[in-house]
mmCIF file of C-alpha atoms in Angstrom:
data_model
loop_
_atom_site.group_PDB
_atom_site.id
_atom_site.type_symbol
_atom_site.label_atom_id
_atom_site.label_comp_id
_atom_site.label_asym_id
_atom_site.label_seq_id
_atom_site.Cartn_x
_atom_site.Cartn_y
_atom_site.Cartn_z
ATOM 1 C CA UNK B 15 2.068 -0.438 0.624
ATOM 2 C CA UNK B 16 3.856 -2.969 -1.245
ATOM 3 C CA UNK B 17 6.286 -1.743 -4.309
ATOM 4 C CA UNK B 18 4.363 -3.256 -6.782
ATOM 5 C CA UNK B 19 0.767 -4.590 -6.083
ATOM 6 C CA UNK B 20 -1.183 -7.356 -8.249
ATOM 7 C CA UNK B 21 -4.335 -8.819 -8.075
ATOM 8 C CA UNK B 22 -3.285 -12.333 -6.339
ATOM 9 C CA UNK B 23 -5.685 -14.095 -8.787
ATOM 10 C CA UNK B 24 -6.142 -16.848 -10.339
ATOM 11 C CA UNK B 25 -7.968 -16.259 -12.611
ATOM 12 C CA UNK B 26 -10.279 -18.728 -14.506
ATOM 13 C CA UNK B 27 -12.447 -17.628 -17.686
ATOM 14 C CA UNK B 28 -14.332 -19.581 -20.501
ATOM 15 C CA UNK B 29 -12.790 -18.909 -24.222
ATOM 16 C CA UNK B 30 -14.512 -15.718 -25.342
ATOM 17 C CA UNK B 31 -13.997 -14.134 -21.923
ATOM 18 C CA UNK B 32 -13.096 -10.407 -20.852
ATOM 19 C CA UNK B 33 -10.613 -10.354 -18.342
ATOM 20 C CA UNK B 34 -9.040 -7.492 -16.917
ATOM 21 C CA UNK B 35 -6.322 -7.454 -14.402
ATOM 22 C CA UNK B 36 -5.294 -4.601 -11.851
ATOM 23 C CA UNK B 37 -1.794 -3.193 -10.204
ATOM 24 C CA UNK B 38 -0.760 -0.587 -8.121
ATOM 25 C CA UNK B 39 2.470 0.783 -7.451
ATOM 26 C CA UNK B 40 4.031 2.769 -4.621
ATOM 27 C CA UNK B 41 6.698 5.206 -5.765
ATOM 28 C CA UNK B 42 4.785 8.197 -7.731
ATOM 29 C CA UNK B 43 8.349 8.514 -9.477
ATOM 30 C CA UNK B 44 7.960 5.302 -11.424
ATOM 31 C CA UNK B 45 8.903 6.148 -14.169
ATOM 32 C CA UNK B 46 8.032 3.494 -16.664
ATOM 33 C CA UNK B 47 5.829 0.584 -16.631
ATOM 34 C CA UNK B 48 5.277 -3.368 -18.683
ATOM 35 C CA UNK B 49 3.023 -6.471 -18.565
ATOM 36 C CA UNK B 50 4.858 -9.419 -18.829
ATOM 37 C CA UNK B 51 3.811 -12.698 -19.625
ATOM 38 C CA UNK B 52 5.620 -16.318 -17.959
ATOM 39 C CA UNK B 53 4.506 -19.334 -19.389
ATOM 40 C CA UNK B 54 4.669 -22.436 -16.939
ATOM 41 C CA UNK B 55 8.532 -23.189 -16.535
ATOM 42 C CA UNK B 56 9.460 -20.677 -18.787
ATOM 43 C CA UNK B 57 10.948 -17.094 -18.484
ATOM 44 C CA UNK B 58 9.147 -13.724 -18.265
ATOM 45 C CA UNK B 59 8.551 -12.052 -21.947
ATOM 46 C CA UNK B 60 7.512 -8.787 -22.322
ATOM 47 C CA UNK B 61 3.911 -8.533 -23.456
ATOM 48 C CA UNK B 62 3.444 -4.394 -23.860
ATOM 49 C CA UNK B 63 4.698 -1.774 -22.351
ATOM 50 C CA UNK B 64 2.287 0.823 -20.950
ATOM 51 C CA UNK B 65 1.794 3.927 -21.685
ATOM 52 C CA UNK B 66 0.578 7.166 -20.196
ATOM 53 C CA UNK B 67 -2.416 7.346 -22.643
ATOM 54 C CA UNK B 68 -3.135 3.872 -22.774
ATOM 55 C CA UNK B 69 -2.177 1.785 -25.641
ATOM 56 C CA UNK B 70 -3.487 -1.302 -27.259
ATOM 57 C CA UNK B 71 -2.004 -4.534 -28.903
ATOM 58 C CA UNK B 72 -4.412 -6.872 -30.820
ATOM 59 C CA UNK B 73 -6.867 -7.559 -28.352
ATOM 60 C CA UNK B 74 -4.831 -6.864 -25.380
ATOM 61 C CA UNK B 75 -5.462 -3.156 -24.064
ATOM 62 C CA UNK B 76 -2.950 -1.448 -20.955
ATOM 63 C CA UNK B 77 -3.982 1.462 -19.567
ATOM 64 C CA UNK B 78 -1.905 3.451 -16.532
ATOM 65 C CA UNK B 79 -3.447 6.354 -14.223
ATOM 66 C CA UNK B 80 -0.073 8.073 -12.802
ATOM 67 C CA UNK B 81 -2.294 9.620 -10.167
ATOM 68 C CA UNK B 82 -3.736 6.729 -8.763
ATOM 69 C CA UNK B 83 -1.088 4.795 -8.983
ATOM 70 C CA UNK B 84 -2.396 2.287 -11.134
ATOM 71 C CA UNK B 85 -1.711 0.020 -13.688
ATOM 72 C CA UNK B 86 -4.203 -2.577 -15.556
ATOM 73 C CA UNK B 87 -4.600 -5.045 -18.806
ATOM 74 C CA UNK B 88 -7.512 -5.887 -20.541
ATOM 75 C CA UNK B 89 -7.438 -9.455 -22.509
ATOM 76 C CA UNK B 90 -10.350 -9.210 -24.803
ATOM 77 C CA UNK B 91 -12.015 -12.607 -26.426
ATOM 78 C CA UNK B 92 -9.642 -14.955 -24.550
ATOM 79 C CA UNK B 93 -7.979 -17.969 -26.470
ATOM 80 C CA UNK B 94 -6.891 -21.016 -24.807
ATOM 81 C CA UNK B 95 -2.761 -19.800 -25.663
ATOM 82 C CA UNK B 96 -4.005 -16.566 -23.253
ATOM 83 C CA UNK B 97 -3.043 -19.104 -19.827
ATOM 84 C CA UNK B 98 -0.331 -18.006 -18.255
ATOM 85 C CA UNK B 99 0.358 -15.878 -15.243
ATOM 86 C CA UNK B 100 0.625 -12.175 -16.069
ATOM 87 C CA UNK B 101 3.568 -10.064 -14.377
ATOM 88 C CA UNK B 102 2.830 -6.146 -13.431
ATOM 89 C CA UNK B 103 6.127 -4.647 -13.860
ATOM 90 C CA UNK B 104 7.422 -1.274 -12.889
ATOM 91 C CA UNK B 105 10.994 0.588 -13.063
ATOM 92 C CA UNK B 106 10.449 3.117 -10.021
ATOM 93 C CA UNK B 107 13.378 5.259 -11.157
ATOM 94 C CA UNK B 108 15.347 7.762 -9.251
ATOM 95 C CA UNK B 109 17.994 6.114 -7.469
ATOM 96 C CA UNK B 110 16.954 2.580 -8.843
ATOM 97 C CA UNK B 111 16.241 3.852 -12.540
ATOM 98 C CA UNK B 112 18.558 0.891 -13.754
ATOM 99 C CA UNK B 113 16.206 -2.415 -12.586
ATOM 100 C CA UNK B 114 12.778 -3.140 -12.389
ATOM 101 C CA UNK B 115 10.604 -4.224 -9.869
ATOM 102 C CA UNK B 116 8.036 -7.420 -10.181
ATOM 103 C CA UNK B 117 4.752 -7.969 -8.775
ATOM 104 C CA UNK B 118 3.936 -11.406 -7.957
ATOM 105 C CA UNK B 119 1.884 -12.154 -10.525
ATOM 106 C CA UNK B 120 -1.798 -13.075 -11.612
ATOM 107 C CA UNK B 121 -2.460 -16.854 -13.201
ATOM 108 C CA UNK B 122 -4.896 -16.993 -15.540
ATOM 109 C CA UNK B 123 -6.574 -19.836 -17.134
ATOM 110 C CA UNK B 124 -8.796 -19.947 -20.006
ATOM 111 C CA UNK B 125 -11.014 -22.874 -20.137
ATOM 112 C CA UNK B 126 -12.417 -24.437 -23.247
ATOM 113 C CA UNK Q 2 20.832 -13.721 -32.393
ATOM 114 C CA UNK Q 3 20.563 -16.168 -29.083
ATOM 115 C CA UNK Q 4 20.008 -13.307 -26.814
ATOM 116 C CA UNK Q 5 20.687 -13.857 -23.398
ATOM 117 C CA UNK Q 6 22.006 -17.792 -22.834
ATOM 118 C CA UNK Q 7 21.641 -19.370 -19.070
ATOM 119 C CA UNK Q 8 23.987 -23.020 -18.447
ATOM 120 C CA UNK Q 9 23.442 -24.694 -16.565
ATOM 121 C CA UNK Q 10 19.194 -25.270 -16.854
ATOM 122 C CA UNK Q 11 18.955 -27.986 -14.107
ATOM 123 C CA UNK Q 12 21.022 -28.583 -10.815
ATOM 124 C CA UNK Q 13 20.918 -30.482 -7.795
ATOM 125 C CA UNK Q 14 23.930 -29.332 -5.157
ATOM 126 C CA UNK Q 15 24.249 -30.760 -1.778
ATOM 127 C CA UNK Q 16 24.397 -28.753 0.646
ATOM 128 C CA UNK Q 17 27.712 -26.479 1.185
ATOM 129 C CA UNK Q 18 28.803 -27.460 -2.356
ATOM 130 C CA UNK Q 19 29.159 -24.573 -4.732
ATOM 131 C CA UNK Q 20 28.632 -24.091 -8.235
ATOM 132 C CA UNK Q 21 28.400 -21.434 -10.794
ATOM 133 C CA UNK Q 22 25.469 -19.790 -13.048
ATOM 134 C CA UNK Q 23 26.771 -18.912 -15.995
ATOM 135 C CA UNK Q 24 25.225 -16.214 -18.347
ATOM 136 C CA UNK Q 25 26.163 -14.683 -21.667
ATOM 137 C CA UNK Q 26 24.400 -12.291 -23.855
ATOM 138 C CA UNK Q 27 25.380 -11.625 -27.269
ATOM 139 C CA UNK Q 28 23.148 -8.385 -27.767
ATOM 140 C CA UNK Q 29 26.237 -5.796 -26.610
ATOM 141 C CA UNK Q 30 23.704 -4.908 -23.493
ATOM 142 C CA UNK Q 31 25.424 -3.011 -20.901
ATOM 143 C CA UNK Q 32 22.878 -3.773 -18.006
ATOM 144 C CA UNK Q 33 22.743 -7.103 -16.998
ATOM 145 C CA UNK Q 34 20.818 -8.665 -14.185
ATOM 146 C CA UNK Q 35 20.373 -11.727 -12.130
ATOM 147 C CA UNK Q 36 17.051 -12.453 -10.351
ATOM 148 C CA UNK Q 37 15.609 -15.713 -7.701
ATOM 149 C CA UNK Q 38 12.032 -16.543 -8.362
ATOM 150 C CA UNK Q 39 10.953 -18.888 -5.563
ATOM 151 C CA UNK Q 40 6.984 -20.201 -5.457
ATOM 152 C CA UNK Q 41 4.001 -17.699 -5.430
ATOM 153 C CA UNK Q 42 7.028 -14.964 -5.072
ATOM 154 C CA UNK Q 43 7.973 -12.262 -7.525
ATOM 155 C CA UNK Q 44 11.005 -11.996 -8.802
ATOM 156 C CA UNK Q 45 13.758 -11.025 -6.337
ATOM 157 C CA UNK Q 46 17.227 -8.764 -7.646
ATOM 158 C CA UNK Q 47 20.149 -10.789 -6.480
ATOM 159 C CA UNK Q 48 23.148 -8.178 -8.130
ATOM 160 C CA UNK Q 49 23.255 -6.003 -11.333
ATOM 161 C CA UNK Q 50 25.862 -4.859 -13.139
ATOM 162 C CA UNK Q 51 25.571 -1.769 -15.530
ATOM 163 C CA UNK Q 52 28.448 -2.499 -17.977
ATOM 164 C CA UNK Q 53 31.860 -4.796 -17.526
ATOM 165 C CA UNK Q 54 33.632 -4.214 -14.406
ATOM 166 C CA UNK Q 55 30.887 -3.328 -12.012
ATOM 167 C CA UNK Q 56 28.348 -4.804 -10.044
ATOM 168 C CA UNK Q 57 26.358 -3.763 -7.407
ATOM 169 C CA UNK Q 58 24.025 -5.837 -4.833
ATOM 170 C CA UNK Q 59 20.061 -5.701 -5.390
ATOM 171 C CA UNK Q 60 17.583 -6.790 -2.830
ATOM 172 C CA UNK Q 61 18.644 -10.517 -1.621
ATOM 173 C CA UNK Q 62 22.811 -10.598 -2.367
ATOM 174 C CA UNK Q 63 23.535 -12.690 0.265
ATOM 175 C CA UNK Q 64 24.605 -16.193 -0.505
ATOM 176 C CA UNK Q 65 25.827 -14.963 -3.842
ATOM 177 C CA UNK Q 66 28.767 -13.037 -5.376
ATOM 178 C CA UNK Q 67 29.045 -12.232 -9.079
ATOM 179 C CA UNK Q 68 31.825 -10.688 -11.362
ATOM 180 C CA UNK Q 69 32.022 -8.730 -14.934
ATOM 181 C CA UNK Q 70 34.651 -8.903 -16.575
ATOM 182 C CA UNK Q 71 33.376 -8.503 -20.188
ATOM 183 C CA UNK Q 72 30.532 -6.966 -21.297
ATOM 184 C CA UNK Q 73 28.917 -10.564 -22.462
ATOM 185 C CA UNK Q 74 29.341 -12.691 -19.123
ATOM 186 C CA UNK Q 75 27.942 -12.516 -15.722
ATOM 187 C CA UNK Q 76 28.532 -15.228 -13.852
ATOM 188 C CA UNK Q 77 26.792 -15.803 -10.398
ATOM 189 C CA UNK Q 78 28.240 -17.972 -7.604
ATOM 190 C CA UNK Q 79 27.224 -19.724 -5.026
ATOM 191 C CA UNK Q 80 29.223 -20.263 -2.184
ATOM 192 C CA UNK Q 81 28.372 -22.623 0.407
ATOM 193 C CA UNK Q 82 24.761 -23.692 -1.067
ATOM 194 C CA UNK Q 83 21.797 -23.782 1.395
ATOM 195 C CA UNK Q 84 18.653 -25.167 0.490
ATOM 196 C CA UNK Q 85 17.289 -21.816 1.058
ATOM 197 C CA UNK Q 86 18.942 -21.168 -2.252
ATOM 198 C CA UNK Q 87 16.898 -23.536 -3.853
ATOM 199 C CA UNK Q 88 15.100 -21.817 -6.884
ATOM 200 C CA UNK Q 89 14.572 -20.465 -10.020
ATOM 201 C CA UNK Q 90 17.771 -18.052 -11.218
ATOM 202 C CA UNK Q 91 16.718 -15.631 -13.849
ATOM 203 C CA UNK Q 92 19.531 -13.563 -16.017
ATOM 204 C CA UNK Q 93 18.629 -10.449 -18.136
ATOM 205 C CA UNK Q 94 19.853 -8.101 -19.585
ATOM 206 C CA UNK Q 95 19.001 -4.492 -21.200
ATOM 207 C CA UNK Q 96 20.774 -1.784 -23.703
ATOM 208 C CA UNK Q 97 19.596 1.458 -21.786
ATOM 209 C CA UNK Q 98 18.756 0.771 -17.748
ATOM 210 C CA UNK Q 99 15.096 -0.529 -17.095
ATOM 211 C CA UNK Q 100 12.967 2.269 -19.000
ATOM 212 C CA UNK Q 101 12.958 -0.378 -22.421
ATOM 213 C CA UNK Q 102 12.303 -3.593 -20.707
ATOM 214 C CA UNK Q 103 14.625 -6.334 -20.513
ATOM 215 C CA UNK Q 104 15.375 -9.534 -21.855
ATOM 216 C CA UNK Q 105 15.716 -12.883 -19.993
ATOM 217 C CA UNK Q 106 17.261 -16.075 -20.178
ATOM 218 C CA UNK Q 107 15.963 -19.533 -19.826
ATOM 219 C CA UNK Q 108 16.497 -20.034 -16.413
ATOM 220 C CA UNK Q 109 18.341 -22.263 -14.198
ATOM 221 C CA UNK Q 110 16.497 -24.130 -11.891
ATOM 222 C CA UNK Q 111 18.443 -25.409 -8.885
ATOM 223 C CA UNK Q 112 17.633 -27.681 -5.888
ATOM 224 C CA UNK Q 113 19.773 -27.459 -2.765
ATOM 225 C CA UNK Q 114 19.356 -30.802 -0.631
#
């Protein structure tokens, strides 16, 4: 199993759209978990972190299921600014507690 | 604040020249970080360092050495470019290990020919 799974995408919606993208992670001692965001040509920015009971910016919901090793975000009523290619990000702790650990990353465009 | 600063953000080195990433961060973050980012790839740890005066290789170190000598700079050099080593270089940094997130630079994106 790969360290840190994404769906491998892309993704292409209409404005309006649900879209809801899914991770899983190897090391059941992860001990915390993000969804960045990269722009085209531009560096990673953190979106939200995610929490154990789920949590929920604007209309962009994370939820995390530490027993199946899974991580997802829901973007509700996509806007155009939404395109960009979404990061799953883990820090698997233990020993490597100090860096974090990227999935490759789902693109997403939303389409007029 | 200007956060985490990357120089150069473009570079074309022939091959078995050798140049030098610079990276400063003005946010008094002990952890800082350099990552590759080739096409369709995730992000790849090149070194770490977890406050000035140590370093420590991630996943792909070869190719590359880095120092800290304060707690603002990380520079990473290349010795002996290969166009293998052609990429995107990401630096970041964070104030308590990985459990907050951290916080990137610009990038500096380098061609090897």
């Amino acid at each position: 199993r790969k360290e840190v799974e994404q769906d491998p995408g892309p993704f292409n919606v209409p404005e309006g759209a649900t879209v809801a993208f899914n991770c899983t992670y190897s090391n059941s001692a992860s001990q915390s978990f993000f969804w960045y965001r990269q722009d085209c040509r531009k560096e990673p920015k953190l979106l939200m972190s995610v929490y154990s009971s789920g949590n929920e910016d604007g209309r962009f919901t994370a939820q995390l299921n530490r027993a199946s090793q899974y991580i997802s975000l829901l973007i509700r009523d996509s806007k155009l600014s939404d395109s960009a290619t979404y990061l799953c990000v883990v820090n698997m702790g233990g020993g490597s507690n100090y860096k974090l650990t990227f999935g490759k990353g789902t693109l997403l465009t939303v389409n007029p | 604040n200007a956060g985490v600063t990357q120089t150069p953000k473009f570079r074309i080195l022939k091959i078995g020249q050798s140049m030098t990433l610079q990276c400063t961060q003005d946010m008094n973050h002990n952890y800082m970080y350099w990552y590759r980012q080739d096409p369709g790839m995730g992000l790849k740890l090149i070194y770490y360092s977890v406050g000035a005066g140590i370093t420590d290789k991630g996943e792909v170190p070869n190719g590359y050495n880095v120092s800290r000598s304060t707690t603002e700079d990380f520079p990473l050099r290349l010795e002996l470019a290969a166009p293998s080593q052609t990429s995107v270089y990401f630096c970041a940094s964070s104030h308590q290990g990985a459990n907050y997130g951290y916080t990137f630079g610009s990038g500096t994106r380098l061609t090897v020919v």
